[in-house]
CSV table of C-alpha atoms and ligand atoms in Angstrom, one decimal:
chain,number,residue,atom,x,y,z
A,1,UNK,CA,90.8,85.8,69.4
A,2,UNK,CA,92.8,86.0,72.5
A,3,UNK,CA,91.6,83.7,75.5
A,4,UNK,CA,90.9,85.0,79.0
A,5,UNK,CA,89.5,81.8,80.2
A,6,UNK,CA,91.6,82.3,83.4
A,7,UNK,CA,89.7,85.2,84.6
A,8,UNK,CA,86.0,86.4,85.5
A,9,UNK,CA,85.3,89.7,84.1
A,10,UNK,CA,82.3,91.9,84.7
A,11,UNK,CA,80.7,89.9,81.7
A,12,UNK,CA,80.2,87.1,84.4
A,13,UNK,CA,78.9,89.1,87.2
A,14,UNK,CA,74.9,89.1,87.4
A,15,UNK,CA,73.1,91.5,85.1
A,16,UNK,CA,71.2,92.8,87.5
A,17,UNK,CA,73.1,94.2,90.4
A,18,UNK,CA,70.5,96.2,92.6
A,19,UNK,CA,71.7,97.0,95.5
A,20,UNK,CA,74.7,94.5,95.7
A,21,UNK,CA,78.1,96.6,97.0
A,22,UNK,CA,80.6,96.2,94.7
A,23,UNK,CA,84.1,96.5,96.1
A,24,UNK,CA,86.2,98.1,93.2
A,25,UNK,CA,90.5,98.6,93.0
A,26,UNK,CA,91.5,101.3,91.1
A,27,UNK,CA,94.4,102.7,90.7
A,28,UNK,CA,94.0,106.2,91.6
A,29,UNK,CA,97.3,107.2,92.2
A,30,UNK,CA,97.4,110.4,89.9
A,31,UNK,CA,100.1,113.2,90.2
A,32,UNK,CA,99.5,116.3,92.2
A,33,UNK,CA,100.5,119.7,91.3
A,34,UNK,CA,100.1,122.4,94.0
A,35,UNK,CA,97.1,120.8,95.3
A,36,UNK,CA,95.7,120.0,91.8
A,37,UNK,CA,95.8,116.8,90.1
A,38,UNK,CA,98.0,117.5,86.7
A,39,UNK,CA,96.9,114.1,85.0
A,40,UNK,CA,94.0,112.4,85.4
A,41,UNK,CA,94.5,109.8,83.3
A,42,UNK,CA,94.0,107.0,85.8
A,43,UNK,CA,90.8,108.7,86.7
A,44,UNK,CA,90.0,108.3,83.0
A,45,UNK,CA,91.0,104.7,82.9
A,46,UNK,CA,88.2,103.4,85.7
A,47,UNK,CA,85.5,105.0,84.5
A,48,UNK,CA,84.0,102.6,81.8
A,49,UNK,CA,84.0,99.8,84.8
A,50,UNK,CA,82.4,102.3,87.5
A,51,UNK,CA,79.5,103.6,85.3
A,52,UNK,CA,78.8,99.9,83.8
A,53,UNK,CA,78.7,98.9,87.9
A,54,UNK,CA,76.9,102.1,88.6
A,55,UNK,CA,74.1,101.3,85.4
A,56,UNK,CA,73.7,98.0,86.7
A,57,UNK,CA,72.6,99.2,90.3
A,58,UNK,CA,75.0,98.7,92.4
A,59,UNK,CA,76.8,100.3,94.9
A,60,UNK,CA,79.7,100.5,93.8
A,61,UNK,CA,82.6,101.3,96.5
A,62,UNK,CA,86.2,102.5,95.4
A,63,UNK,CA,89.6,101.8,96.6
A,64,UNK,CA,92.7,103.0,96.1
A,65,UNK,CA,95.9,103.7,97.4
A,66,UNK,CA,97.5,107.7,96.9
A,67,UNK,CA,100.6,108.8,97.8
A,68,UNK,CA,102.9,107.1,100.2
A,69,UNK,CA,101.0,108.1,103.6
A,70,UNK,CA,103.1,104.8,105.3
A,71,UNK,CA,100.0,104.1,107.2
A,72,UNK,CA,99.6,108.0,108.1
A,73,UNK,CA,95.9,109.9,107.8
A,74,UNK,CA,97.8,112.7,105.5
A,75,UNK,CA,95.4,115.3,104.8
A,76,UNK,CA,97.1,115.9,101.9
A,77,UNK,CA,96.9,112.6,100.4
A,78,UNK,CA,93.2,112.2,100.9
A,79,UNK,CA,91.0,110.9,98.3
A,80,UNK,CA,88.7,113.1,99.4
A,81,UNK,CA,90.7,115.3,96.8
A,82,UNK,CA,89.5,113.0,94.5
A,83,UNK,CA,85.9,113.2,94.9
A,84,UNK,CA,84.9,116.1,92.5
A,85,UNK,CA,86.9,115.3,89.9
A,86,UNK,CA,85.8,111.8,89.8
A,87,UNK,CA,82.4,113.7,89.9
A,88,UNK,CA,83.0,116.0,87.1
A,89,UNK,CA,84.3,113.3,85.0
A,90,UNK,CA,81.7,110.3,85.4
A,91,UNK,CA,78.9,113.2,85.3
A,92,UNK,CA,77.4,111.7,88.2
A,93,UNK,CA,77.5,112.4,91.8
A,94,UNK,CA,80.8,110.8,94.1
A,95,UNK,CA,80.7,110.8,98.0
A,96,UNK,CA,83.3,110.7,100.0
A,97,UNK,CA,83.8,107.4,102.8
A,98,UNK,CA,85.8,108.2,105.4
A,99,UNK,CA,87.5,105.2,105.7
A,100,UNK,CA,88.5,102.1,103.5
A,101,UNK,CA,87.9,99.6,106.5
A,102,UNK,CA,85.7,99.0,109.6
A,103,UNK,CA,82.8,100.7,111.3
A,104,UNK,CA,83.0,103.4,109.9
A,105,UNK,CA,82.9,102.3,106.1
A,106,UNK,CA,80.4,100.0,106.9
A,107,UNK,CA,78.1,102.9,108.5
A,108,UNK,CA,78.8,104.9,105.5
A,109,UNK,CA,78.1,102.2,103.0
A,110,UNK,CA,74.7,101.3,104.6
A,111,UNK,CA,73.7,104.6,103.5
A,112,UNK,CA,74.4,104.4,99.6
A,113,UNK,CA,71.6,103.4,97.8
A,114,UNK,CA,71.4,101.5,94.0
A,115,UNK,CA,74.1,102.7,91.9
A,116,UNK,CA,75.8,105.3,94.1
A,117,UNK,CA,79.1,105.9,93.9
A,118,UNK,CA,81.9,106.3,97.0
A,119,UNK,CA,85.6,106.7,97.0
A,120,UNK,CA,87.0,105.4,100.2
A,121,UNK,CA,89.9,106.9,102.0
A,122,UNK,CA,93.1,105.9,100.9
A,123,UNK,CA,93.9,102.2,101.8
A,124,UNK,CA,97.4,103.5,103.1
A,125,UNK,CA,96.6,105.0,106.2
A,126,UNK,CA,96.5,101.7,107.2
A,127,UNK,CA,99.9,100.1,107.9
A,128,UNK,CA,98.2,96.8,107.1
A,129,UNK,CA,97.8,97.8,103.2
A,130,UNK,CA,101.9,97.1,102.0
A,131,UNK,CA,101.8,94.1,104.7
A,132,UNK,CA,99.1,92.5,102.9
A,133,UNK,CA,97.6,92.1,106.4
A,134,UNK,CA,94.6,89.2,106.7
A,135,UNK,CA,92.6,91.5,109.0
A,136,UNK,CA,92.6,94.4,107.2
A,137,UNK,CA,91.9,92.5,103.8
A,138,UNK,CA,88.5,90.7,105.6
A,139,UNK,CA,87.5,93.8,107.4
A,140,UNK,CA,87.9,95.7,103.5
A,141,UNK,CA,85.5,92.2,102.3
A,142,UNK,CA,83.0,93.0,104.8
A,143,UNK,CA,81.9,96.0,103.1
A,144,UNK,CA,81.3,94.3,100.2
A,145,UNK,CA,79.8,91.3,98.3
A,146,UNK,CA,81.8,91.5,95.5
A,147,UNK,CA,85.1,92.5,94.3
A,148,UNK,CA,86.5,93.9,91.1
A,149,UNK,CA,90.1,94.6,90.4
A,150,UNK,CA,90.8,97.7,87.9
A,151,UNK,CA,94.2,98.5,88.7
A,152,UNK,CA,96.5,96.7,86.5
A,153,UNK,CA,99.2,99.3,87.1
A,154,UNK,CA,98.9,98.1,91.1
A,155,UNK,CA,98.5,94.6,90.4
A,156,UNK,CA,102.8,93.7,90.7
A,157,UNK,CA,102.3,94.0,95.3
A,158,UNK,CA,100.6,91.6,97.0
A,159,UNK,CA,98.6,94.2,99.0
A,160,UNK,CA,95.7,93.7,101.0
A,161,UNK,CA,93.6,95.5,98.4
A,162,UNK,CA,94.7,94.3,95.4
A,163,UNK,CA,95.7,90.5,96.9
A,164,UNK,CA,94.4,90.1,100.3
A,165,UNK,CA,90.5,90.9,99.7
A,166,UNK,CA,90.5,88.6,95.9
A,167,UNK,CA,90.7,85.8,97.9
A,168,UNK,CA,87.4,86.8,100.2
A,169,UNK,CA,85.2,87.6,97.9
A,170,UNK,CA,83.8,86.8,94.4
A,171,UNK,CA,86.3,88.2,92.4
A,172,UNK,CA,86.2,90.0,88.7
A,173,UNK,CA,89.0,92.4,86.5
A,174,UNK,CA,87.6,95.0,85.4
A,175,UNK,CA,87.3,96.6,81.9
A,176,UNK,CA,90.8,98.3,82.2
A,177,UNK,CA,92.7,95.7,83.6
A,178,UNK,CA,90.8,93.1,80.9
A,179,UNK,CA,91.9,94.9,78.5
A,180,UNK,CA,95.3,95.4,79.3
A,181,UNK,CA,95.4,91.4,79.9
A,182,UNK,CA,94.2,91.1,76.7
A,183,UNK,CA,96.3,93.4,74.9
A,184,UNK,CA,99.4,91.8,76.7
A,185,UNK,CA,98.3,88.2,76.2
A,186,UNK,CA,98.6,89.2,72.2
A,187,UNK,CA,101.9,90.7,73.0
A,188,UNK,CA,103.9,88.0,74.6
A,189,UNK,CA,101.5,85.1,75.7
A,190,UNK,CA,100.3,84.2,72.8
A,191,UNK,CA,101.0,86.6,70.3
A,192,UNK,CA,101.3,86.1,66.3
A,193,UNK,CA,105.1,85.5,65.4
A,194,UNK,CA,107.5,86.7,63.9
A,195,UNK,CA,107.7,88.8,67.5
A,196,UNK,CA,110.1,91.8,67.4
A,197,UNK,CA,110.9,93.3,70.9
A,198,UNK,CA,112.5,97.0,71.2
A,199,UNK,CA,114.3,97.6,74.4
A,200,UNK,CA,115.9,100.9,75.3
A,201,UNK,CA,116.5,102.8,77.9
A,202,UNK,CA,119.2,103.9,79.7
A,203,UNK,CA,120.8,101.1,81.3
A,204,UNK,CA,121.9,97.3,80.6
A,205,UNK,CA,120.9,96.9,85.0
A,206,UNK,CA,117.8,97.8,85.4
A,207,UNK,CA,116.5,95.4,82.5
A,208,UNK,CA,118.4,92.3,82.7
A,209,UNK,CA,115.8,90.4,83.3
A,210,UNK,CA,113.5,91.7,80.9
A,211,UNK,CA,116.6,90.9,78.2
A,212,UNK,CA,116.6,87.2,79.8
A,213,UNK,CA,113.1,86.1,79.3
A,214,UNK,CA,112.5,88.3,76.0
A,215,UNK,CA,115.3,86.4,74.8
A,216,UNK,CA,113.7,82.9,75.0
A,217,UNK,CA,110.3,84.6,73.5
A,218,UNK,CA,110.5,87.2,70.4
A,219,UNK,CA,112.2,86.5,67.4
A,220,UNK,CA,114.0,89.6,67.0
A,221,UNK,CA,115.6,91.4,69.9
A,222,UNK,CA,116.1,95.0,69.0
A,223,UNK,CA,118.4,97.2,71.4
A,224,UNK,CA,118.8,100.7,71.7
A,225,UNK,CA,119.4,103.6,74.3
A,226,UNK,CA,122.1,103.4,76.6
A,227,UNK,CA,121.8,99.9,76.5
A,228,UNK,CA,123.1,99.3,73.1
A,229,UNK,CA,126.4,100.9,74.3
A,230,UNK,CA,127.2,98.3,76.7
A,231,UNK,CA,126.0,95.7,74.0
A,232,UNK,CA,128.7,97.1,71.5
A,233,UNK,CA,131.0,97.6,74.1
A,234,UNK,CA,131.1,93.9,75.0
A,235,UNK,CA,131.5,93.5,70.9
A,236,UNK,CA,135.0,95.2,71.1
A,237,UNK,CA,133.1,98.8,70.0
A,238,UNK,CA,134.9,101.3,71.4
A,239,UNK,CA,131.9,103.9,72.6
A,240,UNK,CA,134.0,107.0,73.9
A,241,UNK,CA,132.8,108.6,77.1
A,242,UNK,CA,129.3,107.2,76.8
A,243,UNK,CA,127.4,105.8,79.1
A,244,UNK,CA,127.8,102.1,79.7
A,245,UNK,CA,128.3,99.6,82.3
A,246,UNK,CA,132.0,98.2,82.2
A,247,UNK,CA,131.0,95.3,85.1
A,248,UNK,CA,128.2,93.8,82.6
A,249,UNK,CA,130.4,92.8,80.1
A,250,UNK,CA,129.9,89.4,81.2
A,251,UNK,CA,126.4,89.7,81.2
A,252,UNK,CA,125.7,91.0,78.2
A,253,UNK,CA,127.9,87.5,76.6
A,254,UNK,CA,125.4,85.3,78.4
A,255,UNK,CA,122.5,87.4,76.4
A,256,UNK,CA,124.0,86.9,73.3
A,257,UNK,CA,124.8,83.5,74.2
A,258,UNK,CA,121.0,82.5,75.2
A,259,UNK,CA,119.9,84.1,72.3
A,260,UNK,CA,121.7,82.2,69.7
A,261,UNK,CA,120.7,78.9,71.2
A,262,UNK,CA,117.3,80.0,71.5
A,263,UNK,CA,117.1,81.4,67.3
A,264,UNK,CA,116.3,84.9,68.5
A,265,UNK,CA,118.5,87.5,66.7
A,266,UNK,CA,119.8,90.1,68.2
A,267,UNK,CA,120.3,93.9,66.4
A,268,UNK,CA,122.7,96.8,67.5
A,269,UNK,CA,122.6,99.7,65.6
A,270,UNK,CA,125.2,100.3,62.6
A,271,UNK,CA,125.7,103.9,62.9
A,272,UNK,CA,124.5,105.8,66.0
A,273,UNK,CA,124.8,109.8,66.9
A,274,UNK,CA,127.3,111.0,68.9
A,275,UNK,CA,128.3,115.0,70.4
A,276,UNK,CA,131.2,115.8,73.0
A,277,UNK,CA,128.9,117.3,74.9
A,278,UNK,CA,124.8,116.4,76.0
A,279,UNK,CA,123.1,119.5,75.6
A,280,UNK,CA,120.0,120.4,73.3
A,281,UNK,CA,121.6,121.0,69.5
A,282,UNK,CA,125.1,120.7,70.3
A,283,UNK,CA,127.8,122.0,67.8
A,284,UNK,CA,129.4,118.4,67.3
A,285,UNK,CA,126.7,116.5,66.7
A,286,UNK,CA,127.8,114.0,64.5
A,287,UNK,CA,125.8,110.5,62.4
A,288,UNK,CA,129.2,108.3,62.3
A,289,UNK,CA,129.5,104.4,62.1
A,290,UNK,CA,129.8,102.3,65.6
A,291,UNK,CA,133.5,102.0,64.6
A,292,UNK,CA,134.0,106.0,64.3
A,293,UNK,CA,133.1,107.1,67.6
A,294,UNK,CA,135.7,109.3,68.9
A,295,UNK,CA,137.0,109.0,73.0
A,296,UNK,CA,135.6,112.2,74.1
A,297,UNK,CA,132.2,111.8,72.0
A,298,UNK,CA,129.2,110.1,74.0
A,299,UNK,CA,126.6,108.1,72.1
A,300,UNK,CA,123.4,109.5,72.5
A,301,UNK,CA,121.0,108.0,70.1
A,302,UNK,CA,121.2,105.3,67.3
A,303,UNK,CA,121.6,106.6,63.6
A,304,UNK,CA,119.6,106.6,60.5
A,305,UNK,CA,121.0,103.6,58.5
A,306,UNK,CA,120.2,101.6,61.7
A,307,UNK,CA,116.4,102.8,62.2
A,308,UNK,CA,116.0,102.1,57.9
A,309,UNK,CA,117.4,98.6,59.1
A,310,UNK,CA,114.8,98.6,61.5
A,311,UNK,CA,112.1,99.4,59.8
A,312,UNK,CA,112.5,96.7,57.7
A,313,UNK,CA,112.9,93.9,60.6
A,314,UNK,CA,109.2,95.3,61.5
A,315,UNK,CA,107.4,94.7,58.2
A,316,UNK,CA,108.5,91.4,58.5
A,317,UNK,CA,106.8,90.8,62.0
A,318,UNK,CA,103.2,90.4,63.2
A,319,UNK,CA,104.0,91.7,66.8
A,320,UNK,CA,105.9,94.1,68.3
A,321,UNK,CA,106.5,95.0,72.2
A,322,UNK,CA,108.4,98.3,72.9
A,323,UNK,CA,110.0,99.0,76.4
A,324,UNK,CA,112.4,101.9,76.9
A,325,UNK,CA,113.4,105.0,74.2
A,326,UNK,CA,116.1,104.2,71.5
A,327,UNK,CA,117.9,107.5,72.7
A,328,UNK,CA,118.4,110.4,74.9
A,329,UNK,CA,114.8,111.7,73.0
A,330,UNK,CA,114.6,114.4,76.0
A,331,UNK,CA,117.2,116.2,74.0
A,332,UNK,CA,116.5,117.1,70.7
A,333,UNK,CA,118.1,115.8,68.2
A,334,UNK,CA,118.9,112.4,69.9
A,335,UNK,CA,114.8,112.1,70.1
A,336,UNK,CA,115.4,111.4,66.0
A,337,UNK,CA,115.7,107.3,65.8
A,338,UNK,CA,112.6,106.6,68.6
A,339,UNK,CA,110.6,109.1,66.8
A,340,UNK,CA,111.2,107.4,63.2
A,341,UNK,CA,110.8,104.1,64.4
A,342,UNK,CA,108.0,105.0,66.8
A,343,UNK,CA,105.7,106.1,63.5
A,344,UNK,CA,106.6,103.1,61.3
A,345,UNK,CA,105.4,100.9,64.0
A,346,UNK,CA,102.5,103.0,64.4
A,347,UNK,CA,102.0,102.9,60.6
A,348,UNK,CA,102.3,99.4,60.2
A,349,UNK,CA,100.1,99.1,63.1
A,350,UNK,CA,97.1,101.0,61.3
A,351,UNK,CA,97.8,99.1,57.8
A,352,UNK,CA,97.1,96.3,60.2
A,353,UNK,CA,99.8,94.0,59.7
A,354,UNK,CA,101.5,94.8,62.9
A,355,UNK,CA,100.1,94.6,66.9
A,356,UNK,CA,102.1,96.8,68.5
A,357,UNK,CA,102.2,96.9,72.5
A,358,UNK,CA,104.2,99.2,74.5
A,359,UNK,CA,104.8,100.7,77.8
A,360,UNK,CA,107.2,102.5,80.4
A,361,UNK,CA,107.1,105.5,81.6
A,362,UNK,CA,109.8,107.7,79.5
A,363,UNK,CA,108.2,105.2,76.6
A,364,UNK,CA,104.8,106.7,76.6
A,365,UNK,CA,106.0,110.0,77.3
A,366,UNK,CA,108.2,109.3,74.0
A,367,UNK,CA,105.2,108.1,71.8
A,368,UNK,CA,103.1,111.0,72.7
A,369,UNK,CA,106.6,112.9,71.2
A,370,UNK,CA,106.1,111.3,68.2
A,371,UNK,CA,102.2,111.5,68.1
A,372,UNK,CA,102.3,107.7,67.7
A,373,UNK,CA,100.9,106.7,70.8
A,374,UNK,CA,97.4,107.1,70.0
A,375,UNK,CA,97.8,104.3,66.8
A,376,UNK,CA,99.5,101.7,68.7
A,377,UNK,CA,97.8,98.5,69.2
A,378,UNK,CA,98.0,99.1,73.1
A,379,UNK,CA,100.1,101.2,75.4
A,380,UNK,CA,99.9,100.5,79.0
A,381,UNK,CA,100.5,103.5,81.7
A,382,UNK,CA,101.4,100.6,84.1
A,383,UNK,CA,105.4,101.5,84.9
A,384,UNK,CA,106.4,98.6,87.6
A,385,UNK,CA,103.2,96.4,86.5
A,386,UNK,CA,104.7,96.3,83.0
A,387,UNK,CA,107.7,95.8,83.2
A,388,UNK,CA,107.3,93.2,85.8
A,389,UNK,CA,105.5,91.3,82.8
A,390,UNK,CA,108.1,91.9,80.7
A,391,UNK,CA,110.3,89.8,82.8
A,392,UNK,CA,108.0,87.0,82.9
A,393,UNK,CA,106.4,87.4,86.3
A,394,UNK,CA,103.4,86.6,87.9
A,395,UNK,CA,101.5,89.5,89.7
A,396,UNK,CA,100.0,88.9,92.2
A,397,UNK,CA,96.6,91.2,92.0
A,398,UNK,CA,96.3,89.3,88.7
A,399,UNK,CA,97.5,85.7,90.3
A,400,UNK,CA,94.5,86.5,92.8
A,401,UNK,CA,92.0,87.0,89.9
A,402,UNK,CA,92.4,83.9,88.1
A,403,UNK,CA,89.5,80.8,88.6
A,404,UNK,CA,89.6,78.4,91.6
B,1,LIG,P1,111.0,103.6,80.6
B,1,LIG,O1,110.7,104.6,81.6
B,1,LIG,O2,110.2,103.7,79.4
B,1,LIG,O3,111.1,102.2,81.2
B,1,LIG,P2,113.9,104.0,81.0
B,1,LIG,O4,113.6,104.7,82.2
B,1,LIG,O5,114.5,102.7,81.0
B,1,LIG,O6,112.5,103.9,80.1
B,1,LIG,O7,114.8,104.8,80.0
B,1,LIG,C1,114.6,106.2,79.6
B,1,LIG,C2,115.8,107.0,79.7
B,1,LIG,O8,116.9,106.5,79.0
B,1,LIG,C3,115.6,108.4,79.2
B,1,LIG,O9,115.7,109.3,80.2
B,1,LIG,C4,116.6,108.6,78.1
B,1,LIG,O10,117.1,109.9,78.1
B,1,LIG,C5,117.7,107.6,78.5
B,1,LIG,N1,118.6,107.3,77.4
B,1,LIG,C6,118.2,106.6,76.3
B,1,LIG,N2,119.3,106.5,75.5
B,1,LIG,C7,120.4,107.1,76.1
B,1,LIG,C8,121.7,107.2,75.8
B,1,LIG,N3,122.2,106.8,74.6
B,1,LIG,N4,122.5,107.8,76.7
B,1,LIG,C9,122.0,108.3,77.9
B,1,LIG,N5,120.7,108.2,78.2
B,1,LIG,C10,119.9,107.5,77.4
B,2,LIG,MG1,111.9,105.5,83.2
């Protein structure tokens, strides 16, 4: 079993909640699409916590940021929006509050009775919200006499919603963001070893310092995307025209470096597929070996013999965390190698001898590709929150949570 000692969750609240307001984070930042929401997914996620809150008796008050308003009332990025699909998907009735803060809220919320619901307007119309401003935060504790954070996915800013107001009030995660602790905890706190980690993705850059502290962590090291070309190119591989980052040569050394000392192995693909041009089905598609690549082919997904080598490395393990795709899977048929790989870790995941974690955006988009989302262990919808964890930080909506 995992250990959560550090944090409250609803389990330690009171059973009987009559009455009691009930501050709650969500993350409730969906996309919009011509004035419709086109995934509603994070609605989804928060409503286990708000109808156990609302069964209990409470009055249970929600916050969330939406959009980027930059301490604007934007019409257009009012929850209010939210309000009837909230409704429609709780089956139960969802006011509106005009405000997240002040007199207003507090007018509002002396209104709701036992286990009403309220979405309160977005907590960035105030300019106070991104500065994690002390005022704000105890005038957004005043309306409530407890506080829950759901919003794993909002938990990497120190905001006054998701960091300010913890510290006010009696605070609590949620069922969403407990069980993405959970799931991560098993991943890389304290997961069952051997630990594989798959990191793709387009570039070396933007996941340095996920490399650096998986490198200390997971057994197995397991690069792919665009990534891998700047890995093979600081192995002498000569990788045509594709894309790779000359000025982290150096980098890259220290990563091999750091891995050796610390017994985690690193793979690079044997063969990979390359075409002179990235279109959908190009003509000169082409499965060669690392040392075949021609200098006006790109690399644009790693190859067969590599994903059978793969595969193997992950029936050896007991844990697997997956951040970026192994290829340009956009464009079919450089999708191939994240696909394969995707459904032998979702295989081994239901045969149970595999917990399998992933996340990122273009990495959940990929999994859904492969229909192999749905039997991973856990995959998190958290973009910045994730990979923030994957580098070994501390965030701070979840710092907040954590016992006196
Ligand atoms: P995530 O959103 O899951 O963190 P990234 O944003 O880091 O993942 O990377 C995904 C992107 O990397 C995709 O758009 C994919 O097309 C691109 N990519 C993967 N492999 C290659 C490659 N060999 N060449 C160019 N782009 C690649
Ligand atoms: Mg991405």
């Amino acid at each position: 079993m995992v250990e959560l000692a550090g944090f409250k969750t609803l389990d330690d609240l009171p059973e009987n909640l009559t009455g009691k307001r009930v501050l709650v984070r969500v993350d409730f930042n969906v996309p919009m699409q011509d004035g419709a929401i086109s995934d509603d997914t994070r609605l989804r996620a928060a409503v286990p916590t708000i109808a156990e809150l609302s069964d209990k008796g409470a009055i249970v008050l929600l916050l969330s940021h939406f959009g980027r308003p930059k301490g604007q009332n934007r019409p257009d990025m009012s929850t209010a929006l939210l309000v009837k699909p909230l409704g429609e998907l709780t089956g139960r009735s969802v006011r509106f509050v005009e405000d997240c803060a002040g007199p207003q809220a507090e007018r509002a919320a002396s209104f709701m009775l036992p286990g009403d619901i309220g979405i309160l307007e977005n907590t960035r119309f105030h300019d106070g919200e991104e500065k994690n401003d002390p005022e704000l935060a105890k005038d957004m504790a005043a309306l409530g006499d407890y506080y829950v954070n759901d919003a794993f996915s909002a938990a990497h800013r120190a905001h006054a919603s998701t960091e300010g107001v913890a510290h006010l009030l009696p605070s609590f995660a949620g069922r969403a963001m407990e069980a993405e602790l959970k799931a991560l905890e098993k991943a890389l706190g304290n997961p069952e070893r051997p630990v594989a980690a798959v990191v793709g993705g387009a570039k070396v850059s933007t996941k340095l310092a996920v490399l650096g502290h998986l490198v200390g962590r997971v057994d197995h090291l397991i690069i792919g995307g665009g990534m891998a070309n700047t890995f093979l190119a600081a192995r002498g591989v000569n990788v045509g025209k594709s894309l790779y980052e000359k000025d982290l040569l150096g980098e890259v050394e220290s990563i091999f470096e750091r891995a050796e000392a610390a017994g985690c192995t690193i793979h690079l693909p044997y063969d990979v597929v390359v075409a002179d041009e990235f279109k959908p089905h190009p003509d000169g598609a082409r499965n060669v070996s690392i040392h075949e690549v021609a200098d006006d082919e790109m690399i644009l997904d790693i190859g067969p013999a590599a994903v059978e080598a793969l595969a193997d490395v992950l029936k050896t393990c007991r844990t697997l965390v997956w951040n970026g795709p192994l290829g340009a899977f956009e464009t079919p048929p450089f999708d191939a190698a994240t696909v394969a790989l995707a459904r032998v870790a979702a295989a081994l995941t239901q045969d149970g001898s595999l917990v399998s974690v992933a996340g990122g955006g273009d990495t959940v988009a990929a999994l859904n590709q492969a229909g192999a989302a749905q039997d991973f262990t856990f995959v998190s919808t958290a973009g910045g929150a994730f990979l923030e964890w994957m580098e070994g930080r501390t965030l701070p909506g979840v710092a907040a949570l954590e016992r006196a």
